[in-house]
Amino acid sequence: MAPEAVERALPELPERVDVLVNNAGGNTDFPSTDNVDLKVLDAAWTANFRANLFTAALVTSAVRERIPDGGRIVTVGSIAAHTGAGSYGWAKAALEAWNIDVARYLGRRGITANIVAPGLVVDTEFFHGKLTDERRDLLIGATMTKRAGHPADIAATVRFLASPEAGHVTGQVVHCNGGAYVG
């Protein structure tokens, strides 16, 4: 997302943002390949970095003065930050480092900043219809719960982090992936 796009959208956003959920992004390099062409790699990695980190960072920076004391920032990360997933995983790992800075900077105002890191979530368009049954079964088999995640699982975790009850939880990565990654 370009800074100009964020600036154009600002007048349409509310003057007060009690809860900001950064849920834009996705894997712009899916399916990734073993391409060694440096220009192709540069484009793929830059696109994932822009889609995942820049979008969250630019929007958060643009609205941070609209977030009142005690507000909440929840960013959707991914298990891929810890399991290796090429440029997508790298971009999601960068989100985690960025989130710590946001939590530290805004914490003095009682604003919390956290990441929800899903694993496999079905009933979304993330895999662009290209998730094979074999891959799906492998990902489900890697969970302790032996089931795929659903959008409602992620929403419930976001809802908790956005609530007053989570007022002392900040700078954290909450893994909502059925135990496929424990960290």
Coordinates of N, CA and C in Angstrom, one line a residue, residues 2-183:
A2 N 0.6 2.1 -0.9 CA 1.4 3.4 -1.0 C 0.9 4.4 0.0
P3 N 1.8 5.3 0.5 CA 1.4 6.3 1.4 C 0.3 7.2 0.9
E4 N 0.3 7.4 -0.4 CA -0.8 8.2 -1.1 C -2.2 7.6 -0.9
A5 N -2.2 6.3 -1.0 CA -3.5 5.6 -0.8 C -4.0 5.7 0.6
V6 N -3.1 5.6 1.6 CA -3.5 5.8 3.0 C -4.0 7.3 3.2
E7 N -3.3 8.2 2.7 CA -3.7 9.6 2.8 C -5.0 9.9 2.2
R8 N -5.3 9.3 1.0 CA -6.6 9.5 0.4 C -7.7 8.9 1.2
A9 N -7.5 7.8 1.9 CA -8.5 7.1 2.7 C -8.8 7.8 4.0
L10 N -7.8 8.6 4.5 CA -8.0 9.2 5.9 C -9.3 9.9 6.1
P11 N -9.7 10.8 5.1 CA -10.9 11.5 5.3 C -12.2 10.6 5.5
E12 N -12.1 9.4 5.0 CA -13.3 8.5 5.1 C -13.3 7.7 6.4
L13 N -12.2 7.8 7.2 CA -12.1 7.1 8.4 C -12.6 7.9 9.6
P14 N -13.1 7.2 10.6 CA -13.6 8.0 11.8 C -12.5 8.8 12.5
E15 N -12.9 9.9 13.1 CA -12.0 10.7 13.9 C -11.4 10.0 15.1
R16 N -12.2 9.0 15.6 CA -11.7 8.3 16.8 C -11.7 6.8 16.4
V17 N -10.6 6.2 16.6 CA -10.4 4.7 16.3 C -10.1 4.0 17.6
D18 N -11.1 3.5 18.3 CA -10.9 2.8 19.6 C -10.1 1.5 19.4
V19 N -10.4 0.8 18.3 CA -9.7 -0.5 18.0 C -9.3 -0.5 16.5
L20 N -8.1 -0.7 16.3 CA -7.6 -0.8 14.9 C -7.2 -2.3 14.7
V21 N -7.7 -2.9 13.7 CA -7.4 -4.3 13.3 C -6.7 -4.2 12.0
N22 N -5.4 -4.5 11.9 CA -4.7 -4.6 10.7 C -4.8 -6.0 10.1
N23 N -5.7 -6.1 9.1 CA -5.9 -7.5 8.5 C -5.7 -7.5 7.0
A24 N -5.0 -6.5 6.5 CA -4.7 -6.5 5.1 C -3.4 -7.3 4.8
G25 N -3.2 -7.7 3.7 CA -2.0 -8.4 3.3 C -2.2 -9.6 2.5
G26 N -1.6 -10.7 2.9 CA -1.8 -12.0 2.2 C -0.5 -12.3 1.5
N27 N -0.4 -13.5 0.9 CA 0.8 -14.0 0.3 C 0.7 -13.6 -1.2
T28 N 1.5 -12.6 -1.5 CA 1.5 -12.1 -2.9 C 2.3 -13.0 -3.8
D29 N 3.0 -13.9 -3.3 CA 3.9 -14.8 -4.0 C 3.5 -16.3 -3.9
F30 N 2.1 -16.5 -4.0 CA 1.6 -17.8 -3.9 C 1.2 -18.4 -5.2
P31 N 1.6 -19.6 -5.6 CA 2.5 -20.4 -4.9 C 4.0 -19.9 -5.2
S32 N 4.8 -19.9 -4.2 CA 6.2 -19.5 -4.4 C 7.0 -20.6 -5.2
T33 N 8.0 -20.1 -5.8 CA 8.8 -21.0 -6.6 C 10.3 -21.0 -6.2
D34 N 11.1 -21.8 -6.7 CA 12.5 -21.8 -6.4 C 13.3 -20.9 -7.4
N35 N 12.6 -19.9 -7.9 CA 13.3 -19.0 -8.9 C 14.5 -18.4 -8.3
V36 N 15.6 -18.4 -9.1 CA 16.8 -17.8 -8.7 C 17.1 -16.5 -9.4
D37 N 16.2 -16.1 -10.3 CA 16.3 -14.8 -11.0 C 16.2 -13.7 -9.9
L38 N 17.3 -12.9 -9.8 CA 17.3 -11.9 -8.7 C 16.2 -10.8 -8.8
K39 N 15.9 -10.5 -10.0 CA 14.8 -9.5 -10.2 C 13.5 -10.0 -9.8
V40 N 13.2 -11.3 -10.2 CA 12.0 -11.9 -9.8 C 11.9 -12.1 -8.2
L41 N 13.0 -12.5 -7.6 CA 13.0 -12.6 -6.2 C 12.8 -11.2 -5.5
D42 N 13.5 -10.2 -6.0 CA 13.3 -8.9 -5.5 C 11.9 -8.4 -5.5
A43 N 11.2 -8.6 -6.7 CA 9.8 -8.2 -6.8 C 8.9 -9.0 -5.9
A44 N 9.2 -10.3 -5.8 CA 8.3 -11.1 -4.9 C 8.4 -10.7 -3.4
W45 N 9.7 -10.6 -3.0 CA 9.9 -10.2 -1.6 C 9.4 -8.8 -1.3
T46 N 9.7 -7.9 -2.2 CA 9.2 -6.5 -2.0 C 7.7 -6.5 -1.9
A47 N 7.0 -7.2 -2.8 CA 5.5 -7.2 -2.8 C 5.0 -7.7 -1.5
N48 N 5.5 -8.8 -1.0 CA 5.0 -9.3 0.3 C 5.3 -8.4 1.5
F49 N 6.5 -7.8 1.4 CA 6.8 -6.8 2.5 C 5.9 -5.6 2.5
R50 N 5.6 -5.1 1.3 CA 4.7 -4.0 1.1 C 3.2 -4.4 1.6
A51 N 2.8 -5.5 1.1 CA 1.4 -5.9 1.4 C 1.2 -6.2 2.9
N52 N 2.2 -6.8 3.5 CA 2.0 -7.2 4.9 C 2.5 -6.2 6.0
L53 N 3.7 -5.8 5.8 CA 4.3 -4.9 6.8 C 3.9 -3.4 6.5
F54 N 4.2 -2.9 5.3 CA 4.0 -1.5 5.0 C 2.5 -1.1 5.2
T55 N 1.6 -2.0 4.8 CA 0.2 -1.7 5.0 C -0.1 -1.4 6.5
A56 N 0.3 -2.3 7.3 CA 0.0 -2.2 8.8 C 0.7 -1.0 9.3
A57 N 2.0 -0.8 9.0 CA 2.7 0.3 9.5 C 2.2 1.7 9.1
L58 N 1.9 1.8 7.8 CA 1.4 3.1 7.3 C 0.0 3.4 7.9
V59 N -0.9 2.5 7.9 CA -2.2 2.7 8.4 C -2.1 3.1 9.9
T60 N -1.4 2.3 10.7 CA -1.2 2.5 12.1 C -0.6 3.9 12.3
S61 N 0.4 4.3 11.6 CA 1.0 5.6 11.8 C 0.1 6.7 11.4
A62 N -0.7 6.5 10.4 CA -1.7 7.5 9.9 C -2.8 7.8 10.9
V63 N -3.2 6.7 11.7 CA -4.3 6.9 12.6 C -3.9 6.9 14.1
R64 N -2.7 6.8 14.4 CA -2.3 6.7 15.8 C -2.8 7.8 16.7
E65 N -2.9 9.0 16.2 CA -3.4 10.1 17.0 C -4.9 10.1 17.1
R66 N -5.5 9.3 16.3 CA -7.0 9.1 16.5 C -7.3 8.0 17.5
I67 N -6.3 7.2 17.9 CA -6.5 6.1 18.8 C -6.4 6.7 20.2
P68 N -7.5 6.7 21.0 CA -7.5 7.3 22.3 C -6.7 6.5 23.3
D69 N -6.3 7.1 24.4 CA -5.6 6.4 25.5 C -6.5 5.2 25.8
G70 N -5.8 4.0 26.0 CA -6.5 2.8 26.3 C -7.0 2.1 25.1
G71 N -6.7 2.6 23.9 CA -7.1 1.9 22.7 C -6.4 0.6 22.4
R72 N -6.8 0.0 21.3 CA -6.2 -1.3 21.0 C -5.8 -1.4 19.5
I73 N -4.6 -2.0 19.3 CA -4.2 -2.3 17.9 C -4.0 -3.9 17.9
V74 N -4.6 -4.5 16.9 CA -4.5 -5.9 16.7 C -4.1 -6.1 15.3
T75 N -3.0 -6.8 15.1 CA -2.5 -7.1 13.7 C -2.5 -8.6 13.4
V76 N -3.0 -8.9 12.3 CA -3.0 -10.4 11.9 C -1.7 -10.7 11.3
G77 N -1.0 -11.6 12.0 CA 0.3 -12.1 11.5 C 0.1 -13.5 10.9
S78 N 1.0 -14.4 11.2 CA 0.9 -15.8 10.6 C 1.9 -16.7 11.3
I79 N 1.5 -18.0 11.4 CA 2.4 -19.0 11.8 C 3.6 -19.1 10.9
A80 N 3.5 -18.6 9.7 CA 4.6 -18.6 8.7 C 5.8 -17.8 9.2
A81 N 5.6 -16.9 10.1 CA 6.7 -16.1 10.6 C 7.7 -17.1 11.3
H82 N 7.2 -18.2 11.8 CA 8.0 -19.1 12.5 C 8.3 -20.5 11.8
T83 N 7.6 -20.8 10.8 CA 7.7 -22.1 10.2 C 8.4 -22.0 8.8
G84 N 8.7 -20.8 8.3 CA 9.4 -20.7 7.1 C 8.4 -20.8 5.9
A85 N 8.2 -19.7 5.2 CA 7.3 -19.6 4.1 C 7.8 -18.6 3.1
G86 N 9.1 -18.6 2.9 CA 9.6 -17.6 1.9 C 9.4 -16.2 2.2
S87 N 9.1 -15.4 1.2 CA 8.9 -14.0 1.4 C 7.7 -13.6 2.3
Y88 N 6.7 -14.5 2.2 CA 5.5 -14.2 3.1 C 5.9 -14.4 4.6
G89 N 6.6 -15.5 4.9 CA 7.0 -15.7 6.3 C 7.9 -14.6 6.8
W90 N 8.8 -14.1 5.9 CA 9.7 -13.1 6.2 C 9.0 -11.8 6.6
A91 N 8.0 -11.5 5.7 CA 7.2 -10.3 6.0 C 6.4 -10.4 7.3
K92 N 5.8 -11.5 7.6 CA 5.1 -11.7 8.8 C 6.0 -11.7 10.0
A93 N 7.3 -12.1 9.9 CA 8.2 -12.0 11.0 C 8.6 -10.6 11.2
A94 N 8.7 -9.8 10.2 CA 9.0 -8.4 10.3 C 7.9 -7.7 11.1
L95 N 6.6 -8.1 10.8 CA 5.5 -7.5 11.6 C 5.7 -7.7 13.1
E96 N 6.2 -8.9 13.5 CA 6.3 -9.1 14.9 C 7.3 -8.1 15.5
A97 N 8.4 -7.9 14.9 CA 9.4 -6.9 15.4 C 8.8 -5.5 15.4
W98 N 8.1 -5.2 14.4 CA 7.4 -3.8 14.3 C 6.4 -3.7 15.4
N99 N 5.7 -4.7 15.7 CA 4.6 -4.7 16.7 C 5.2 -4.4 18.1
I100 N 6.4 -4.9 18.4 CA 7.1 -4.6 19.7 C 7.4 -3.1 19.8
D101 N 7.8 -2.5 18.7 CA 8.1 -1.1 18.8 C 6.8 -0.3 19.0
V102 N 5.7 -0.7 18.3 CA 4.4 0.0 18.4 C 4.0 -0.1 19.9
A103 N 4.0 -1.3 20.5 CA 3.6 -1.5 21.8 C 4.4 -0.7 22.8
R104 N 5.7 -0.6 22.6 CA 6.6 0.2 23.4 C 6.3 1.7 23.3
Y105 N 6.1 2.1 22.1 CA 5.9 3.6 21.9 C 4.5 4.0 22.4
L106 N 3.5 3.2 22.1 CA 2.1 3.7 22.5 C 1.7 3.2 23.9
G107 N 2.5 2.3 24.5 CA 2.1 1.7 25.8 C 2.0 2.8 26.9
R108 N 2.7 3.8 26.8 CA 2.6 4.9 27.8 C 1.3 5.5 27.9
R109 N 0.5 5.4 26.7 CA -0.9 5.9 26.7 C -1.9 4.8 27.0
G110 N -1.4 3.7 27.4 CA -2.3 2.6 27.7 C -2.9 1.9 26.5
I111 N -2.3 2.2 25.3 CA -2.7 1.5 24.1 C -1.9 0.2 24.0
T112 N -2.6 -0.9 23.7 CA -1.9 -2.2 23.5 C -1.8 -2.5 22.0
A113 N -0.8 -3.2 21.7 CA -0.5 -3.7 20.3 C -0.1 -5.1 20.4
N114 N -0.9 -6.0 19.7 CA -0.6 -7.4 19.7 C -0.8 -8.0 18.3
I115 N -0.3 -9.2 18.1 CA -0.5 -9.9 16.9 C -1.2 -11.2 17.1
V116 N -2.1 -11.5 16.2 CA -2.8 -12.9 16.2 C -2.1 -13.6 15.1
A117 N -1.6 -14.8 15.3 CA -0.9 -15.6 14.3 C -1.6 -16.8 14.0
P118 N -2.5 -16.8 13.0 CA -3.2 -18.0 12.6 C -2.3 -19.0 11.9
G119 N -2.8 -20.2 11.9 CA -2.2 -21.3 11.0 C -3.2 -21.4 9.8
L120 N -3.5 -22.7 9.5 CA -4.4 -22.9 8.4 C -5.8 -22.5 8.8
V121 N -6.4 -21.6 8.0 CA -7.8 -21.1 8.2 C -8.5 -21.4 7.0
V122 N -9.5 -22.3 7.1 CA -10.3 -22.6 5.9 C -11.5 -21.6 5.7
D123 N -12.2 -21.8 4.6 CA -13.3 -20.9 4.3 C -12.9 -19.4 4.1
T124 N -11.7 -19.3 3.6 CA -11.2 -18.0 3.2 C -10.6 -18.1 1.7
E125 N -10.2 -17.0 1.2 CA -9.7 -17.0 -0.2 C -8.1 -17.0 -0.1
F126 N -7.5 -17.2 1.0 CA -6.1 -17.1 1.1 C -5.3 -17.9 0.1
F127 N -5.7 -19.1 -0.1 CA -5.0 -20.0 -1.0 C -5.4 -19.9 -2.4
H128 N -6.3 -19.0 -2.7 CA -6.7 -18.8 -4.1 C -7.2 -20.1 -4.8
G129 N -7.8 -21.0 -4.0 CA -8.3 -22.2 -4.6 C -7.3 -23.2 -4.9
K130 N -6.0 -23.0 -4.5 CA -4.9 -23.9 -4.9 C -4.4 -24.8 -3.8
L131 N -5.1 -24.8 -2.7 CA -4.7 -25.7 -1.6 C -5.1 -27.1 -1.9
T132 N -4.2 -28.0 -2.1 CA -4.5 -29.4 -2.4 C -5.0 -30.1 -1.2
D133 N -5.8 -31.2 -1.4 CA -6.3 -32.0 -0.2 C -5.1 -32.6 0.5
E134 N -4.0 -32.9 -0.1 CA -2.8 -33.5 0.5 C -2.2 -32.4 1.4
R135 N -2.0 -31.2 1.0 CA -1.4 -30.1 1.8 C -2.4 -29.8 2.9
R136 N -3.7 -29.7 2.7 CA -4.6 -29.4 3.7 C -4.5 -30.5 4.8
D137 N -4.5 -31.8 4.5 CA -4.4 -32.8 5.5 C -3.1 -32.8 6.2
L138 N -2.0 -32.4 5.6 CA -0.7 -32.2 6.2 C -0.8 -31.1 7.3
L139 N -1.4 -30.0 6.9 CA -1.5 -28.9 7.8 C -2.4 -29.2 9.0
I140 N -3.5 -29.8 8.7 CA -4.4 -30.2 9.8 C -3.6 -31.2 10.7
G141 N -2.9 -32.2 10.2 CA -2.2 -33.2 10.9 C -1.1 -32.6 11.8
A142 N -0.6 -31.4 11.5 CA 0.4 -30.8 12.3 C -0.2 -30.1 13.5
T143 N -1.5 -30.0 13.6 CA -2.1 -29.3 14.7 C -2.3 -30.3 15.9
M144 N -2.4 -29.8 17.1 CA -2.7 -30.7 18.2 C -4.2 -30.9 18.3
T145 N -5.0 -30.1 17.7 CA -6.4 -30.2 17.8 C -7.0 -31.0 16.6
K146 N -6.1 -31.3 15.7 CA -6.5 -32.1 14.5 C -7.7 -31.6 13.7
R147 N -7.7 -30.2 13.6 CA -8.7 -29.6 12.8 C -8.1 -28.3 12.2
A148 N -8.8 -27.9 11.2 CA -8.4 -26.6 10.6 C -9.0 -25.4 11.4
G149 N -8.4 -24.3 11.3 CA -9.0 -23.1 11.9 C -10.1 -22.6 11.1
H150 N -10.9 -21.8 11.7 CA -12.0 -21.1 11.0 C -12.0 -19.6 11.3
P151 N -12.5 -18.8 10.4 CA -12.5 -17.4 10.6 C -13.0 -17.0 12.0
A152 N -14.0 -17.7 12.5 CA -14.5 -17.4 13.9 C -13.5 -17.6 15.0
D153 N -12.6 -18.6 14.8 CA -11.5 -18.8 15.8 C -10.6 -17.5 15.8
I154 N -10.3 -17.0 14.7 CA -9.4 -15.8 14.6 C -10.2 -14.6 15.2
A155 N -11.4 -14.5 14.8 CA -12.2 -13.3 15.3 C -12.4 -13.3 16.8
A156 N -12.5 -14.5 17.4 CA -12.6 -14.6 18.9 C -11.4 -14.1 19.5
T157 N -10.2 -14.5 19.0 CA -8.9 -14.1 19.5 C -8.7 -12.5 19.4
V158 N -9.1 -12.0 18.2 CA -9.0 -10.6 18.0 C -10.0 -9.9 19.0
R159 N -11.2 -10.4 19.1 CA -12.1 -9.8 20.0 C -11.6 -9.7 21.5
F160 N -10.9 -10.8 21.9 CA -10.3 -10.8 23.3 C -9.3 -9.7 23.4
L161 N -8.4 -9.6 22.4 CA -7.3 -8.7 22.4 C -7.8 -7.2 22.3
A162 N -8.9 -7.0 21.8 CA -9.5 -5.7 21.6 C -10.3 -5.3 22.9
S163 N -10.5 -6.2 23.8 CA -11.4 -6.0 25.0 C -10.6 -5.4 26.1
P164 N -11.4 -4.8 27.1 CA -10.8 -4.2 28.3 C -10.0 -5.3 29.1
E165 N -10.5 -6.5 29.0 CA -9.9 -7.6 29.8 C -8.4 -7.9 29.3
A166 N -8.1 -7.4 28.1 CA -6.7 -7.7 27.6 C -5.8 -6.4 27.8
G167 N -6.2 -5.6 28.7 CA -5.5 -4.3 28.9 C -4.1 -4.4 29.4
H168 N -3.7 -5.6 29.9 CA -2.3 -5.7 30.3 C -1.5 -6.7 29.4
V169 N -2.1 -7.0 28.3 CA -1.4 -7.9 27.3 C -1.0 -7.0 26.1
T170 N 0.3 -6.8 25.9 CA 0.8 -6.0 24.8 C 2.2 -6.5 24.4
G171 N 2.4 -6.2 23.1 CA 3.7 -6.6 22.5 C 3.8 -8.1 22.3
Q172 N 2.7 -8.8 22.3 CA 2.6 -10.2 22.2 C 2.2 -10.8 20.9
V173 N 2.6 -12.0 20.6 CA 2.1 -12.8 19.5 C 1.2 -13.9 20.1
V174 N -0.1 -13.9 19.8 CA -1.0 -14.9 20.2 C -1.2 -15.9 19.1
H175 N -0.7 -17.1 19.3 CA -0.8 -18.1 18.2 C -2.1 -18.8 18.3
C176 N -2.9 -18.6 17.3 CA -4.2 -19.2 17.1 C -4.2 -20.2 16.0
N177 N -3.5 -21.4 16.2 CA -3.3 -22.3 15.1 C -3.4 -23.8 15.6
G178 N -4.2 -24.0 16.6 CA -4.4 -25.4 17.0 C -3.2 -26.1 17.6
G179 N -2.2 -25.3 17.9 CA -0.9 -25.9 18.4 C 0.0 -26.4 17.3
A180 N -0.2 -26.0 16.1 CA 0.7 -26.3 15.0 C 2.0 -25.7 15.2
Y181 N 2.0 -24.5 15.9 CA 3.3 -23.9 16.3 C 3.1 -23.5 17.8
V182 N 4.0 -23.8 18.6 CA 4.0 -23.4 20.0 C 5.2 -22.6 20.3
G183 N 5.0 -21.3 20.7 CA 6.1 -20.5 21.0 C 5.8 -19.4 21.9

